[in-house]
Amino acid sequence: MSTSDVEVSTRLRLVQEEIALAAEAAGRDPDSVKLVAVTKTVAQAVIEQAIGVGQRCFGENRVQEAHAKWPALKERHPDIELHLIGPLQSNKVREAVALFDVIESLDRPKLARALAEEMAHSGKCPRLLVQVNTGEEPQKAGVLPVEADAFVALCRDTFGLTIEGLMCIPPFEEEPAMHFALLAKIAERLGLKGLSMGMSGDFARAIAFGATYVRVGTAIFGARVI
Ligand SMILES: *Cc1c(COP(=O)(O)O)cnc(C)c1O
């Protein structure tokens, strides 16, 4: 093993230990929290190191980048679960449905329709999370909190989609706890079990608020260059 191998495997283990501790502190089963290792800008060789020590769940935020890196990796490791955690344009839906096992960024009717059509057409059905813009930031993707109930109902009733849960990216400069609490409250109201929230700086707090997926990049792979 090279030095960076050791680093990635050590950091991965530390993050997993912190997840387990946070779950136990919250009176939750550590297995109820899944680590999504975020590999945007991370090279294939480095991703292989994480795979080599048993990590199987990964996240990418760009369809294009994921398409360049993941088909070969998934072919070698068919048990990998790949999450799309960034925006999805309607014209990339075919590619996304083919490549991703979970799409966390469903946030508008046009996309729901396109996903439903492509899933019917291809027979491949990635699990779906609805992204909620809990901070109501104009530049950020996601449905507004007040629109979440109607949008989830539309996905289910009009497009026949199964929604597994909700995802949020809190405003960068704000205390994330109120956003985690809000997302958990909306999910509970809608009877949804999946909650994707928490990143490198705040995943332990997200677990305290019920996160079932935490999306962690920097704490495992180091600071991104771009
Ligand atoms: C990059 C990214 C993450 C990971 O962020 P880190 O701070 O590096 O852990 C999580 N979620 C989304 C949507 C991201 O784009």
PDB file of N, CA and C in Angstrom, residues 161-196:
ATOM      1  N   LEU A 161     -44.280   7.140  -9.521  1.00  0.00           N
ATOM      2  CA  LEU A 161     -42.928   6.945  -9.004  1.00  0.00           C
ATOM      3  C   LEU A 161     -42.963   6.612  -7.507  1.00  0.00           C
ATOM      4  N   THR A 162     -42.074   5.737  -7.077  1.00  0.00           N
ATOM      5  CA  THR A 162     -41.904   5.478  -5.652  1.00  0.00           C
ATOM      6  C   THR A 162     -40.830   6.418  -5.121  1.00  0.00           C
ATOM      7  N   ILE A 163     -41.184   7.196  -4.127  1.00  0.00           N
ATOM      8  CA  ILE A 163     -40.211   8.129  -3.533  1.00  0.00           C
ATOM      9  C   ILE A 163     -39.715   7.524  -2.222  1.00  0.00           C
ATOM     10  N   GLU A 164     -38.379   7.330  -2.169  1.00  0.00           N
ATOM     11  CA  GLU A 164     -37.803   6.702  -0.975  1.00  0.00           C
ATOM     12  C   GLU A 164     -37.592   7.706   0.161  1.00  0.00           C
ATOM     13  N   GLY A 165     -37.323   8.951  -0.192  1.00  0.00           N
ATOM     14  CA  GLY A 165     -37.051   9.907   0.874  1.00  0.00           C
ATOM     15  C   GLY A 165     -36.728  11.287   0.347  1.00  0.00           C
ATOM     16  N   LEU A 166     -36.090  12.083   1.196  1.00  0.00           N
ATOM     17  CA  LEU A 166     -35.784  13.481   0.892  1.00  0.00           C
ATOM     18  C   LEU A 166     -34.301  13.764   1.075  1.00  0.00           C
ATOM     19  N   MET A 167     -33.833  14.785   0.374  1.00  0.00           N
ATOM     20  CA  MET A 167     -32.433  15.188   0.473  1.00  0.00           C
ATOM     21  C   MET A 167     -32.367  16.706   0.610  1.00  0.00           C
ATOM     22  N   CYS A 168     -31.400  17.210   1.376  1.00  0.00           N
ATOM     23  CA  CYS A 168     -31.194  18.668   1.405  1.00  0.00           C
ATOM     24  C   CYS A 168     -29.713  19.019   1.481  1.00  0.00           C
ATOM     25  N   ILE A 169     -29.414  20.217   0.994  1.00  0.00           N
ATOM     26  CA  ILE A 169     -28.080  20.814   1.130  1.00  0.00           C
ATOM     27  C   ILE A 169     -28.298  22.161   1.825  1.00  0.00           C
ATOM     28  N   PRO A 170     -28.087  22.241   3.144  1.00  0.00           N
ATOM     29  CA  PRO A 170     -28.350  23.501   3.855  1.00  0.00           C
ATOM     30  C   PRO A 170     -27.479  24.635   3.334  1.00  0.00           C
ATOM     31  N   PRO A 171     -27.933  25.886   3.513  1.00  0.00           N
ATOM     32  CA  PRO A 171     -27.117  27.029   3.115  1.00  0.00           C
ATOM     33  C   PRO A 171     -25.743  26.940   3.771  1.00  0.00           C
ATOM     34  N   PHE A 172     -24.733  27.262   3.001  1.00  0.00           N
ATOM     35  CA  PHE A 172     -23.345  27.110   3.414  1.00  0.00           C
ATOM     36  C   PHE A 172     -23.035  27.829   4.727  1.00  0.00           C
ATOM     37  N   GLU A 173     -23.579  29.039   4.876  1.00  0.00           N
ATOM     38  CA  GLU A 173     -23.151  29.891   5.999  1.00  0.00           C
ATOM     39  C   GLU A 173     -24.058  29.766   7.224  1.00  0.00           C
ATOM     40  N   GLU A 174     -25.053  28.870   7.136  1.00  0.00           N
ATOM     41  CA  GLU A 174     -25.995  28.778   8.261  1.00  0.00           C
ATOM     42  C   GLU A 174     -25.768  27.538   9.111  1.00  0.00           C
ATOM     43  N   GLU A 175     -26.173  27.624  10.365  1.00  0.00           N
ATOM     44  CA  GLU A 175     -26.208  26.462  11.242  1.00  0.00           C
ATOM     45  C   GLU A 175     -27.154  25.425  10.611  1.00  0.00           C
ATOM     46  N   PRO A 176     -26.643  24.206  10.344  1.00  0.00           N
ATOM     47  CA  PRO A 176     -27.462  23.255   9.585  1.00  0.00           C
ATOM     48  C   PRO A 176     -28.590  22.586  10.388  1.00  0.00           C
ATOM     49  N   ALA A 177     -28.508  22.638  11.729  1.00  0.00           N
ATOM     50  CA  ALA A 177     -29.445  21.848  12.538  1.00  0.00           C
ATOM     51  C   ALA A 177     -30.912  22.118  12.198  1.00  0.00           C
ATOM     52  N   MET A 178     -31.271  23.395  12.030  1.00  0.00           N
ATOM     53  CA  MET A 178     -32.687  23.690  11.755  1.00  0.00           C
ATOM     54  C   MET A 178     -33.120  23.138  10.391  1.00  0.00           C
ATOM     55  N   HIS A 179     -32.159  23.052   9.459  1.00  0.00           N
ATOM     56  CA  HIS A 179     -32.490  22.495   8.143  1.00  0.00           C
ATOM     57  C   HIS A 179     -32.671  20.978   8.234  1.00  0.00           C
ATOM     58  N   PHE A 180     -31.819  20.329   9.032  1.00  0.00           N
ATOM     59  CA  PHE A 180     -31.972  18.883   9.231  1.00  0.00           C
ATOM     60  C   PHE A 180     -33.306  18.590   9.908  1.00  0.00           C
ATOM     61  N   ALA A 181     -33.645  19.395  10.916  1.00  0.00           N
ATOM     62  CA  ALA A 181     -34.898  19.197  11.645  1.00  0.00           C
ATOM     63  C   ALA A 181     -36.095  19.382  10.710  1.00  0.00           C
ATOM     64  N   LEU A 182     -36.016  20.414   9.857  1.00  0.00           N
ATOM     65  CA  LEU A 182     -37.110  20.682   8.918  1.00  0.00           C
ATOM     66  C   LEU A 182     -37.278  19.528   7.936  1.00  0.00           C
ATOM     67  N   LEU A 183     -36.163  19.045   7.375  1.00  0.00           N
ATOM     68  CA  LEU A 183     -36.254  17.948   6.401  1.00  0.00           C
ATOM     69  C   LEU A 183     -36.850  16.691   7.064  1.00  0.00           C
ATOM     70  N   ALA A 184     -36.406  16.416   8.295  1.00  0.00           N
ATOM     71  CA  ALA A 184     -36.921  15.243   9.012  1.00  0.00           C
ATOM     72  C   ALA A 184     -38.418  15.381   9.272  1.00  0.00           C
ATOM     73  N   LYS A 185     -38.838  16.595   9.583  1.00  0.00           N
ATOM     74  CA  LYS A 185     -40.256  16.826   9.862  1.00  0.00           C
ATOM     75  C   LYS A 185     -41.110  16.606   8.607  1.00  0.00           C
ATOM     76  N   ILE A 186     -40.644  17.118   7.471  1.00  0.00           N
ATOM     77  CA  ILE A 186     -41.392  16.944   6.219  1.00  0.00           C
ATOM     78  C   ILE A 186     -41.459  15.452   5.869  1.00  0.00           C
ATOM     79  N   ALA A 187     -40.332  14.747   6.034  1.00  0.00           N
ATOM     80  CA  ALA A 187     -40.294  13.313   5.695  1.00  0.00           C
ATOM     81  C   ALA A 187     -41.263  12.523   6.584  1.00  0.00           C
ATOM     82  N   GLU A 188     -41.286  12.874   7.846  1.00  0.00           N
ATOM     83  CA  GLU A 188     -42.167  12.163   8.768  1.00  0.00           C
ATOM     84  C   GLU A 188     -43.633  12.377   8.387  1.00  0.00           C
ATOM     85  N   ARG A 189     -43.960  13.628   8.093  1.00  0.00           N
ATOM     86  CA  ARG A 189     -45.321  13.988   7.682  1.00  0.00           C
ATOM     87  C   ARG A 189     -45.742  13.199   6.443  1.00  0.00           C
ATOM     88  N   LEU A 190     -44.775  12.942   5.540  1.00  0.00           N
ATOM     89  CA  LEU A 190     -45.087  12.262   4.279  1.00  0.00           C
ATOM     90  C   LEU A 190     -44.900  10.749   4.369  1.00  0.00           C
ATOM     91  N   GLY A 191     -44.477  10.277   5.538  1.00  0.00           N
ATOM     92  CA  GLY A 191     -44.269   8.833   5.704  1.00  0.00           C
ATOM     93  C   GLY A 191     -43.079   8.310   4.913  1.00  0.00           C
ATOM     94  N   LEU A 192     -42.057   9.162   4.718  1.00  0.00           N
ATOM     95  CA  LEU A 192     -40.870   8.751   3.958  1.00  0.00           C
ATOM     96  C   LEU A 192     -39.739   8.377   4.902  1.00  0.00           C
ATOM     97  N   LYS A 193     -39.052   7.269   4.604  1.00  0.00           N
ATOM     98  CA  LYS A 193     -38.018   6.764   5.526  1.00  0.00           C
ATOM     99  C   LYS A 193     -36.626   7.303   5.227  1.00  0.00           C
ATOM    100  N   GLY A 194     -36.330   7.598   3.965  1.00  0.00           N
ATOM    101  CA  GLY A 194     -34.968   7.984   3.595  1.00  0.00           C
ATOM    102  C   GLY A 194     -34.705   9.464   3.846  1.00  0.00           C
ATOM    103  N   LEU A 195     -33.572   9.765   4.463  1.00  0.00           N
ATOM    104  CA  LEU A 195     -33.192  11.155   4.716  1.00  0.00           C
ATOM    105  C   LEU A 195     -31.717  11.320   4.386  1.00  0.00           C
ATOM    106  N   SER A 196     -31.417  12.019   3.279  1.00  0.00           N
ATOM    107  CA  SER A 196     -30.027  12.248   2.894  1.00  0.00           C
ATOM    108  C   SER A 196     -29.621  13.645   3.322  1.00  0.00           C
TER     109      SER A 196
END
